[in-house]
Short mmCIF file of C-alpha atoms in Angstrom, two decimals:
data_model
loop_
_atom_site.label_atom_id
_atom_site.label_comp_id
_atom_site.label_asym_id
_atom_site.label_seq_id
_atom_site.Cartn_x
_atom_site.Cartn_y
_atom_site.Cartn_z
CA MET A 13 57.19 77.64 120.80
CA LYS A 14 59.59 75.65 118.52
CA LYS A 15 58.31 78.56 115.78
CA TYR A 16 59.09 81.05 117.62
CA ALA A 17 62.64 80.26 118.51
CA GLY A 18 63.10 80.09 114.99
CA ALA A 19 62.23 83.40 114.24
CA ILE A 20 64.38 84.86 116.90
CA LEU A 21 67.30 82.86 115.34
CA ALA A 22 66.57 84.02 111.89
CA THR A 23 66.11 87.52 113.03
CA LEU A 24 70.01 87.02 114.39
CA LEU A 25 71.20 85.59 111.65
CA THR A 26 70.00 88.59 109.25
CA THR A 27 71.41 91.13 111.76
CA THR A 28 74.61 89.87 111.53
CA PHE A 29 74.85 89.84 108.05
CA ALA A 30 73.36 93.11 107.80
CA ALA A 31 76.24 94.25 109.98
CA ALA A 32 78.90 92.69 107.89
CA ASP A 33 78.56 95.32 104.93
CA PRO A 34 79.60 98.81 104.84
CA VAL A 35 77.26 101.06 106.50
CA ASP A 36 75.38 103.63 104.68
CA ASP A 37 76.53 106.78 106.89
CA THR A 38 78.43 110.26 106.49
CA LEU A 39 81.07 111.21 108.46
CA VAL A 40 80.82 115.33 109.50
CA LEU A 41 83.51 116.12 111.32
CA ASN A 42 82.77 118.54 114.28
CA GLU A 43 79.21 119.26 112.46
CA GLU A 44 81.33 121.39 109.80
CA THR A 45 83.63 119.27 107.38
CA THR A 46 82.09 116.53 105.28
CA MET A 47 84.53 113.61 104.68
CA VAL A 48 84.52 111.46 101.50
CA THR A 49 84.50 107.98 103.04
CA ARG A 50 83.86 106.30 99.88
CA THR A 51 84.62 107.43 96.33
CA ALA A 52 85.49 106.04 92.93
CA ALA A 53 88.49 103.84 92.57
CA PRO A 54 91.92 105.72 91.33
CA ALA A 55 92.88 104.60 88.04
CA HIS A 56 95.36 102.47 89.20
CA VAL A 57 92.98 100.19 90.85
CA SER A 58 90.12 100.29 89.10
CA ASP A 59 90.74 96.71 87.75
CA ALA A 60 90.55 95.47 91.22
CA LEU A 61 87.59 97.98 92.85
CA ASP A 62 85.04 99.85 91.78
CA GLU A 63 84.88 101.87 94.85
CA VAL A 64 87.62 102.45 97.72
CA MET A 65 85.86 103.14 101.39
CA SER A 66 87.31 104.03 104.66
CA GLY A 67 87.59 101.61 107.47
CA TRP A 68 85.44 104.10 109.33
CA LEU A 69 82.33 102.60 107.11
CA PHE A 70 83.13 99.20 108.68
CA ARG A 71 82.95 99.86 112.19
CA GLY A 72 80.47 100.07 114.86
CA THR A 73 77.84 102.93 115.54
CA GLU A 74 79.67 104.09 118.83
CA THR A 75 83.40 103.88 117.18
CA ARG A 76 82.34 106.08 114.51
CA ALA A 77 80.64 108.55 116.60
CA MET A 78 83.45 108.84 118.65
CA GLN A 79 85.92 109.93 115.83
CA ALA A 80 83.22 112.58 114.31
CA ASP A 81 83.86 115.17 117.27
CA ASP A 82 87.54 115.90 118.66
CA PHE A 83 86.15 116.20 121.95
CA ASP A 84 85.23 112.76 122.09
CA ASN A 85 88.28 111.66 120.05
CA PRO A 86 91.00 110.05 122.34
CA GLY A 87 93.31 110.55 119.61
CA MET A 88 93.35 114.27 119.98
CA ILE A 89 94.48 113.91 123.29
CA PHE A 90 97.83 112.70 121.72
CA VAL A 91 97.54 115.42 119.17
CA GLU A 92 98.00 118.06 121.91
CA GLN A 93 100.99 116.33 123.48
CA ALA A 94 102.58 116.50 120.10
CA GLN A 95 101.83 120.24 119.58
CA GLU A 96 103.64 120.87 122.68
CA VAL A 97 106.77 118.46 121.30
CA TRP A 98 106.59 120.80 118.24
CA GLU A 99 107.20 124.09 120.32
CA THR A 100 109.59 122.76 122.65
CA ALA A 101 113.35 122.82 121.62
CA ASP A 102 115.61 119.94 121.34
CA GLY A 103 119.26 118.72 120.00
CA SER A 104 122.27 120.50 119.71
CA GLU A 105 121.01 123.25 117.53
CA GLY A 106 118.55 124.19 120.24
CA LYS A 107 115.60 124.51 117.60
CA SER A 108 112.22 123.26 117.83
CA CYS A 109 109.65 122.25 114.60
CA SER A 110 108.22 125.66 115.33
CA SER A 111 111.65 127.29 114.42
CA CYS A 112 111.50 126.68 111.00
CA HIS A 113 107.81 125.82 110.34
CA ASN A 114 105.69 128.20 112.48
CA ASP A 115 102.53 127.05 113.58
CA MET A 116 101.23 123.02 112.87
CA ASP A 117 98.72 124.83 110.35
CA SER A 118 101.55 125.36 108.01
CA MET A 119 101.58 121.52 107.73
CA ALA A 120 98.03 121.68 106.24
CA GLY A 121 97.78 119.41 102.96
CA VAL A 122 101.44 117.57 103.91
CA LYS A 123 100.17 114.41 104.90
CA ALA A 124 97.68 114.20 102.08
CA THR A 125 101.19 113.31 99.79
CA TYR A 126 103.26 110.76 101.63
CA PRO A 127 104.57 108.68 101.45
CA LYS A 128 106.25 111.15 98.97
CA TRP A 129 109.78 111.11 96.72
CA ASN A 130 112.78 112.93 98.18
CA GLU A 131 115.07 114.38 95.41
CA ALA A 132 118.23 115.24 97.39
CA ALA A 133 117.88 111.85 99.65
CA GLY A 134 116.74 109.75 96.20
CA GLU A 135 114.34 107.83 98.07
CA VAL A 136 110.51 107.43 98.85
CA ARG A 137 109.87 108.91 102.03
CA THR A 138 107.17 108.61 104.75
CA LEU A 139 106.19 111.53 107.09
CA GLN A 140 108.36 109.64 110.13
CA MET A 141 111.43 109.40 107.74
CA GLN A 142 110.97 113.26 107.02
CA VAL A 143 110.28 114.33 110.78
CA ASN A 144 113.68 112.29 111.62
CA ASP A 145 115.46 113.78 109.01
CA CYS A 146 114.64 117.09 110.38
CA ARG A 147 115.54 115.96 113.41
CA THR A 148 118.88 114.50 112.66
CA ASN A 149 120.16 116.84 110.18
CA ARG A 150 118.68 120.24 110.91
CA MET A 151 118.26 119.91 114.94
CA GLY A 152 120.77 118.00 115.97
CA ALA A 153 118.29 115.59 117.78
CA GLU A 154 117.85 111.83 117.93
CA ALA A 155 115.74 109.94 115.07
CA TRP A 156 112.53 108.73 117.03
CA LYS A 157 112.06 105.29 116.97
CA TYR A 158 109.74 104.06 114.43
CA ASP A 159 106.03 104.10 115.04
CA SER A 160 106.95 105.01 119.09
CA GLY A 161 104.95 107.01 121.21
CA THR A 162 106.37 110.53 119.80
CA ALA A 163 106.70 109.70 116.51
CA ILE A 164 103.12 108.72 115.80
CA ASN A 165 101.85 111.40 118.15
CA MET A 166 103.66 113.79 115.51
CA GLU A 167 102.57 112.19 112.64
CA ALA A 168 98.62 112.51 114.36
CA ALA A 169 99.22 115.87 114.34
CA LEU A 170 100.42 116.55 111.13
CA SER A 171 97.59 114.37 110.03
CA SER A 172 95.09 116.15 111.87
CA VAL A 173 95.63 119.38 110.05
CA SER A 174 94.89 117.64 106.82
CA ARG A 175 91.97 116.35 107.73
CA GLY A 176 89.18 116.49 105.01
CA MET A 177 91.40 116.57 102.18
CA PRO A 178 91.82 114.00 99.74
CA VAL A 179 94.70 111.36 99.74
CA ASN A 180 96.70 112.49 96.69
CA VAL A 181 100.23 110.10 96.63
CA ALA A 182 101.89 110.14 93.55
CA ILE A 183 102.85 107.02 91.86
CA ASP A 184 104.53 108.06 89.29
CA GLY A 185 108.20 109.44 88.23
CA PRO A 186 110.83 108.31 90.59
CA ALA A 187 108.55 106.91 93.01
CA GLN A 188 106.85 104.42 90.64
CA SER A 189 109.56 101.30 91.32
CA THR A 190 108.83 101.70 94.79
CA TRP A 191 105.01 101.71 94.36
CA GLU A 192 105.67 98.66 92.21
CA MET A 193 107.47 96.58 94.86
CA GLY A 194 104.62 97.84 97.38
CA LYS A 195 101.86 96.40 94.82
CA GLU A 196 103.93 92.86 94.91
CA LEU A 197 104.10 93.05 98.20
CA TYR A 198 100.37 93.43 98.46
CA TYR A 199 99.42 90.25 96.36
CA THR A 200 102.34 87.94 98.04
CA ARG A 201 101.03 85.34 100.08
CA THR A 202 102.99 84.92 103.00
CA GLY A 203 103.01 82.62 105.94
CA GLN A 204 101.79 79.11 106.85
CA LEU A 205 98.55 80.43 106.10
CA GLU A 206 99.08 81.62 102.46
CA LEU A 207 97.60 84.77 103.04
CA SER A 208 97.87 88.08 100.66
CA CYS A 209 96.65 91.70 101.91
CA ALA A 210 94.32 91.15 98.77
CA ASN A 211 92.67 87.87 100.18
CA CYS A 212 91.47 89.61 102.92
CA HIS A 213 91.33 93.25 101.92
CA GLU A 214 90.24 92.89 98.10
CA ASP A 215 88.36 89.68 97.89
CA SER A 216 86.81 89.58 101.25
CA TYR A 217 85.79 92.92 102.56
CA GLY A 218 82.64 93.51 103.91
CA MET A 219 82.50 89.67 105.27
CA MET A 220 83.19 88.65 108.74
CA ILE A 221 86.53 86.48 109.40
CA ARG A 222 85.67 85.11 112.85
CA ALA A 223 84.66 88.01 114.67
CA ASP A 224 86.34 90.43 112.65
CA HIS A 225 84.60 92.90 110.51
CA LEU A 226 86.99 92.62 107.33
CA SER A 227 87.24 96.42 105.57
CA GLN A 228 89.57 97.27 102.32
CA GLY A 229 92.72 98.00 104.95
CA GLN A 230 92.86 101.56 103.84
CA ILE A 231 95.55 103.62 105.48
CA ASN A 232 93.49 107.14 105.34
CA GLY A 233 92.53 106.91 108.66
CA PHE A 234 95.89 106.34 110.31
CA PRO A 235 97.28 106.84 112.85
CA VAL A 236 94.48 105.59 114.60
CA TYR A 237 93.59 105.06 118.24
CA ARG A 238 92.49 101.39 118.84
CA LEU A 239 90.03 100.78 122.02
CA LYS A 240 91.95 98.00 122.18
CA ASN A 241 95.54 99.34 123.63
CA THR A 242 94.24 103.28 124.11
CA LYS A 243 97.07 104.74 122.07
CA LEU A 244 98.13 105.67 118.83
CA ASN A 245 98.82 103.05 116.16
CA GLY A 246 101.05 103.32 113.20
CA ALA A 247 100.03 101.69 109.36
CA HIS A 248 103.43 100.04 109.70
CA SER A 249 102.52 98.28 112.90
CA ARG A 250 99.08 97.49 111.60
CA PHE A 251 100.84 95.93 108.82
CA LYS A 252 102.84 94.00 110.84
CA GLY A 253 99.95 92.32 112.92
CA CYS A 254 98.20 91.49 109.60
CA VAL A 255 101.52 89.99 108.28
CA ARG A 256 101.57 87.89 111.30
CA ASP A 257 98.53 86.66 111.26
CA THR A 258 98.90 85.08 108.50
CA ARG A 259 101.77 83.01 110.66
CA ALA A 260 104.28 84.74 108.54
CA GLU A 261 107.90 86.20 109.75
CA THR A 262 106.85 90.17 109.48
CA TYR A 263 108.89 92.89 108.41
CA SER A 264 109.51 95.52 110.95
CA PRO A 265 108.33 99.21 111.04
CA GLY A 266 110.04 101.58 109.04
CA SER A 267 111.70 98.82 106.81
CA PRO A 268 112.04 99.53 103.42
CA GLU A 269 109.49 96.76 102.52
CA PHE A 270 106.92 98.50 104.70
CA VAL A 271 108.06 101.99 103.35
CA ALA A 272 106.76 100.56 100.14
CA LEU A 273 103.68 98.85 101.09
CA GLU A 274 102.74 102.19 103.08
CA LEU A 275 103.08 104.07 99.35
CA TYR A 276 101.65 101.30 97.67
CA VAL A 277 98.17 100.94 100.12
CA ALA A 278 98.00 104.89 100.61
CA SER A 279 97.69 105.35 96.69
CA ARG A 280 94.83 102.73 96.79
CA GLY A 281 93.04 105.20 98.82
CA ASN A 282 93.84 108.39 96.90
CA GLY A 283 90.48 110.41 96.76
CA LEU A 284 89.05 109.33 100.10
CA SER A 285 89.65 112.07 102.70
CA VAL A 286 92.82 112.11 105.50
CA GLU A 287 90.83 111.26 108.57
CA GLY A 288 93.71 110.65 111.44
CA PRO A 289 93.70 110.40 114.05
CA SER A 290 90.73 108.14 113.63
CA ILE A 291 89.44 105.41 116.15
CA ARG A 292 89.19 101.60 115.83
CA ASN A 293 88.51 98.77 117.81
CA MET B 17 99.63 82.86 122.61
CA LYS B 18 102.80 81.05 124.46
CA SER B 19 100.26 78.12 125.51
CA PHE B 20 99.33 77.56 122.59
CA VAL B 21 102.78 77.11 120.87
CA ILE B 22 103.61 75.11 123.74
CA SER B 23 100.53 72.89 123.30
CA VAL B 24 101.34 72.70 119.34
CA ALA B 25 104.69 71.73 120.57
CA ALA B 26 103.88 68.80 122.83
CA VAL B 27 101.40 67.43 120.25
CA GLY B 28 104.02 67.36 117.85
CA CYS B 29 106.43 65.53 119.79
CA ILE B 30 103.87 62.80 120.81
CA ALA B 31 101.98 62.66 117.20
CA THR B 32 106.11 61.69 116.12
CA ALA B 33 106.67 59.41 118.81
CA ALA B 34 103.59 57.72 119.11
CA PHE B 35 102.33 57.16 115.53
CA ALA B 36 105.38 56.61 113.15
CA ALA B 37 102.81 55.11 111.13
CA ASP B 38 101.48 58.64 109.27
CA ILE B 39 101.84 59.46 106.26
CA GLU B 40 104.37 62.43 106.22
CA PRO B 41 102.92 65.64 104.86
CA THR B 42 105.27 65.74 101.90
CA ALA B 43 104.37 62.05 100.83
CA VAL B 44 100.40 62.45 100.55
CA SER B 45 99.56 61.46 97.27
CA TYR B 46 96.60 63.71 95.74
CA GLU B 47 94.20 62.27 93.26
CA ASP B 48 91.96 65.02 91.71
CA GLY B 49 92.48 66.81 95.11
CA ALA B 50 91.22 63.70 96.79
CA VAL B 51 93.43 61.97 99.39
CA SER B 52 92.09 57.78 99.77
CA GLN B 53 94.30 56.70 102.20
CA SER B 54 94.03 57.91 106.50
CA LEU B 55 96.85 59.93 106.92
CA SER B 56 97.17 58.48 110.09
CA GLY B 57 96.58 54.90 109.23
CA GLN B 58 93.84 55.08 111.96
CA PRO B 59 90.08 55.93 111.89
CA GLY B 60 88.92 59.82 112.94
CA ASP B 61 87.13 60.65 116.04
CA ALA B 62 84.20 62.68 114.82
CA ALA B 63 83.81 63.85 118.49
CA ASN B 64 86.92 65.41 118.28
CA GLY B 65 87.26 66.80 114.77
CA ARG B 66 83.78 68.79 115.91
CA LEU B 67 86.26 70.42 118.95
CA ILE B 68 88.83 71.01 116.34
CA VAL B 69 86.96 72.74 113.77
CA GLY B 70 85.46 75.10 116.13
CA ASP B 71 88.34 75.79 118.60
CA LYS B 72 90.64 78.91 117.61
CA GLY B 73 93.75 77.21 119.00
CA GLN B 74 93.59 74.55 116.81
CA GLY B 75 91.50 74.17 113.07
CA ASN B 76 89.99 77.62 113.68
CA CYS B 77 87.70 76.36 110.60
CA VAL B 78 85.07 78.78 111.93
CA ALA B 79 87.36 81.95 111.08
CA CYS B 80 85.93 81.30 107.50
CA HIS B 81 83.07 78.90 107.59
CA GLN B 82 79.45 78.64 109.13
CA VAL B 83 78.27 75.24 110.83
CA SER B 84 74.99 74.99 112.16
CA ASP B 85 75.86 72.13 114.36
CA LEU B 86 78.24 74.29 115.96
CA ALA B 87 75.54 77.08 116.98
CA ASP B 88 77.07 77.03 120.56
CA VAL B 89 80.51 78.49 118.67
CA PRO B 90 80.18 82.57 118.56
CA PHE B 91 81.26 84.72 115.49
CA GLN B 92 81.44 82.14 112.80
CA GLY B 93 83.08 83.67 109.34
CA GLU B 94 81.54 83.82 106.17
CA ILE B 95 84.69 83.79 103.87
CA GLY B 96 83.92 80.01 102.77
CA PRO B 97 80.87 78.15 102.15
CA MET B 98 78.73 77.17 105.03
CA LEU B 99 79.99 73.51 106.07
CA ASP B 100 76.53 72.24 106.54
CA GLY B 101 76.00 69.28 104.10
CA ALA B 102 79.58 68.92 103.47
CA GLY B 103 79.26 65.14 104.08
CA ASP B 104 76.76 64.71 101.41
CA ARG B 105 78.68 66.65 98.88
CA TRP B 106 81.94 65.05 99.25
CA THR B 107 83.25 61.79 99.46
CA GLU B 108 85.51 61.07 102.67
CA ALA B 109 88.31 61.09 100.33
CA GLU B 110 87.63 64.30 98.87
CA LEU B 111 86.79 65.87 102.28
CA ARG B 112 90.61 64.49 103.50
CA GLY B 113 92.02 65.99 100.37
CA ILE B 114 90.49 69.39 100.93
CA VAL B 115 91.33 69.92 104.37
CA SER B 116 94.88 68.58 103.74
CA ASN B 117 95.45 70.94 100.92
CA ALA B 118 92.58 72.80 99.53
CA LYS B 119 94.18 74.47 96.95
CA ILE B 120 94.62 71.30 94.76
CA MET B 121 91.19 70.92 94.69
CA PHE B 122 90.15 74.58 94.38
CA GLU B 123 92.76 76.53 92.23
CA ASP B 124 94.07 79.46 94.31
CA SER B 125 91.67 79.05 97.01
CA MET B 126 91.90 81.13 99.98
CA MET B 127 91.70 78.35 102.24
CA PRO B 128 94.98 77.54 104.00
CA ALA B 129 96.53 74.09 103.74
CA PHE B 130 96.41 72.20 106.78
CA TYR B 131 98.90 69.39 106.33
CA LYS B 132 101.84 70.90 104.35
CA THR B 133 105.26 71.84 105.28
CA GLU B 134 106.90 73.31 102.25
CA GLY B 135 106.13 76.05 99.62
CA PHE B 136 105.74 78.98 102.10
CA ILE B 137 106.98 82.20 101.63
CA ARG B 138 108.23 83.76 104.86
CA PRO B 139 107.09 81.14 106.92
CA GLY B 140 106.75 82.01 110.44
CA ASN B 141 106.89 80.56 113.86
CA ALA B 142 102.79 80.41 114.64
CA TYR B 143 101.87 83.80 115.48
CA THR B 144 105.13 85.26 116.90
CA GLY B 145 106.23 86.97 113.94
CA LYS B 146 109.37 85.46 113.85
CA ALA B 147 110.80 82.89 111.24
CA ALA B 148 109.88 79.48 111.46
CA ASP B 149 112.33 77.12 113.22
CA ASP B 150 112.88 73.74 113.78
CA THR B 151 109.48 72.92 115.39
CA PHE B 152 107.44 73.92 112.08
CA GLY B 153 105.16 71.41 111.57
CA PRO B 154 101.66 71.16 109.41
CA LEU B 155 98.85 73.03 110.96
CA LEU B 156 97.19 69.97 111.79
CA SER B 157 98.50 66.64 112.71
CA ALA B 158 97.70 63.62 110.81
CA GLN B 159 95.30 62.38 113.25
CA GLN B 160 94.01 65.48 114.00
CA ILE B 161 93.04 65.76 109.97
CA GLU B 162 91.03 62.24 110.41
CA ASP B 163 89.23 63.52 113.18
CA VAL B 164 88.32 66.91 111.22
CA VAL B 165 87.11 64.24 108.28
CA ALA B 166 85.01 62.02 110.04
CA TYR B 167 83.54 65.07 111.73
CA LEU B 168 82.67 66.59 108.25
CA THR B 169 81.55 63.07 107.06
CA THR B 170 78.86 63.51 109.69
CA LEU B 171 77.32 66.85 108.31
CA LYS B 172 74.35 65.79 106.16
CA ASP B 173 71.64 67.72 105.09
#
């Protein structure tokens, strides 16, 4: 009897350990688009990682399956809502996004290059910043609050038309100083627990931290629909949660610090497919 | 989360009021990463230490470590080594040093310092995401450290 119980315990332990590695699986979207969920690390992170991996590889079988088919992906409901907003006039100029940009499909490839340097504004802009620029300066409409429902739904819609394309953010030229600021933040050990992004997502990915299976903390899948709060969540909100979990004073979504961190983290995933909206627990 | 913050604050008050003999976090003396004197001046309670190690709202050591003796606690992490046999590998003074501030024994360790109040970057008010205020104290009280150390010394192979 004792021996038998021991064997079961051993099996349980083995299963736990096996579950901790990224799965060996391929994400094929809607049975047609094969996504790159792991690839050689881009040159600027090759000193730290050999391979970069999508967070999709670290999630359970059912969560992964939900993301493979648009009919099962609850994030696509929010994409549809944004599609309507895209065509609805707003602001003093009586214009909608489609007045200037035609179909949402015209935005294919855009998400893969953001955050991106904007020459006229002299700053690195996230997609949400660019959308708000169109709203305030071209439509005479109010800016959307950072990572709020409407803003994140639009980001997901813009992402959805780039799915399968490789993330390709530029880190040199005028964007370099912002990128370096992001890198500095990534390696800074914050809060009373003195943990950096790298402690969890570079040194410990694949391991369990309590009940959580640590991924590389990539953002190619953002915005993500979380089963936990049943809505779309932005990368800055995720950063905020992670910083809070180090028992630190966080930065705010949309802050210069998180814009820089977004550029840096996005660049660590250069080469992975754009996946948003993806599904996470 | 709120109730946790309050309970920690309450513990803090009792600790200050009742155990004025505590060695302050800023006054602990480390020798090669070890601390020989009891931080509270009292012996530790291993049974309570066992609870602290497994409790999410207290030490939450199982976030990173597995302990076979705590098989009843689900979801033990894998970041640090298994604590089984820690009482054989380390002396009581070494264990006290490791739990109080592991970064002295293990350079750049990922393990948080449980009895330290200074030198943090952007310290927060527990898990609220807000800045620390004047209720800021060490992660564990002096007596809680002693309890954890007492428990760790019982972990023999």
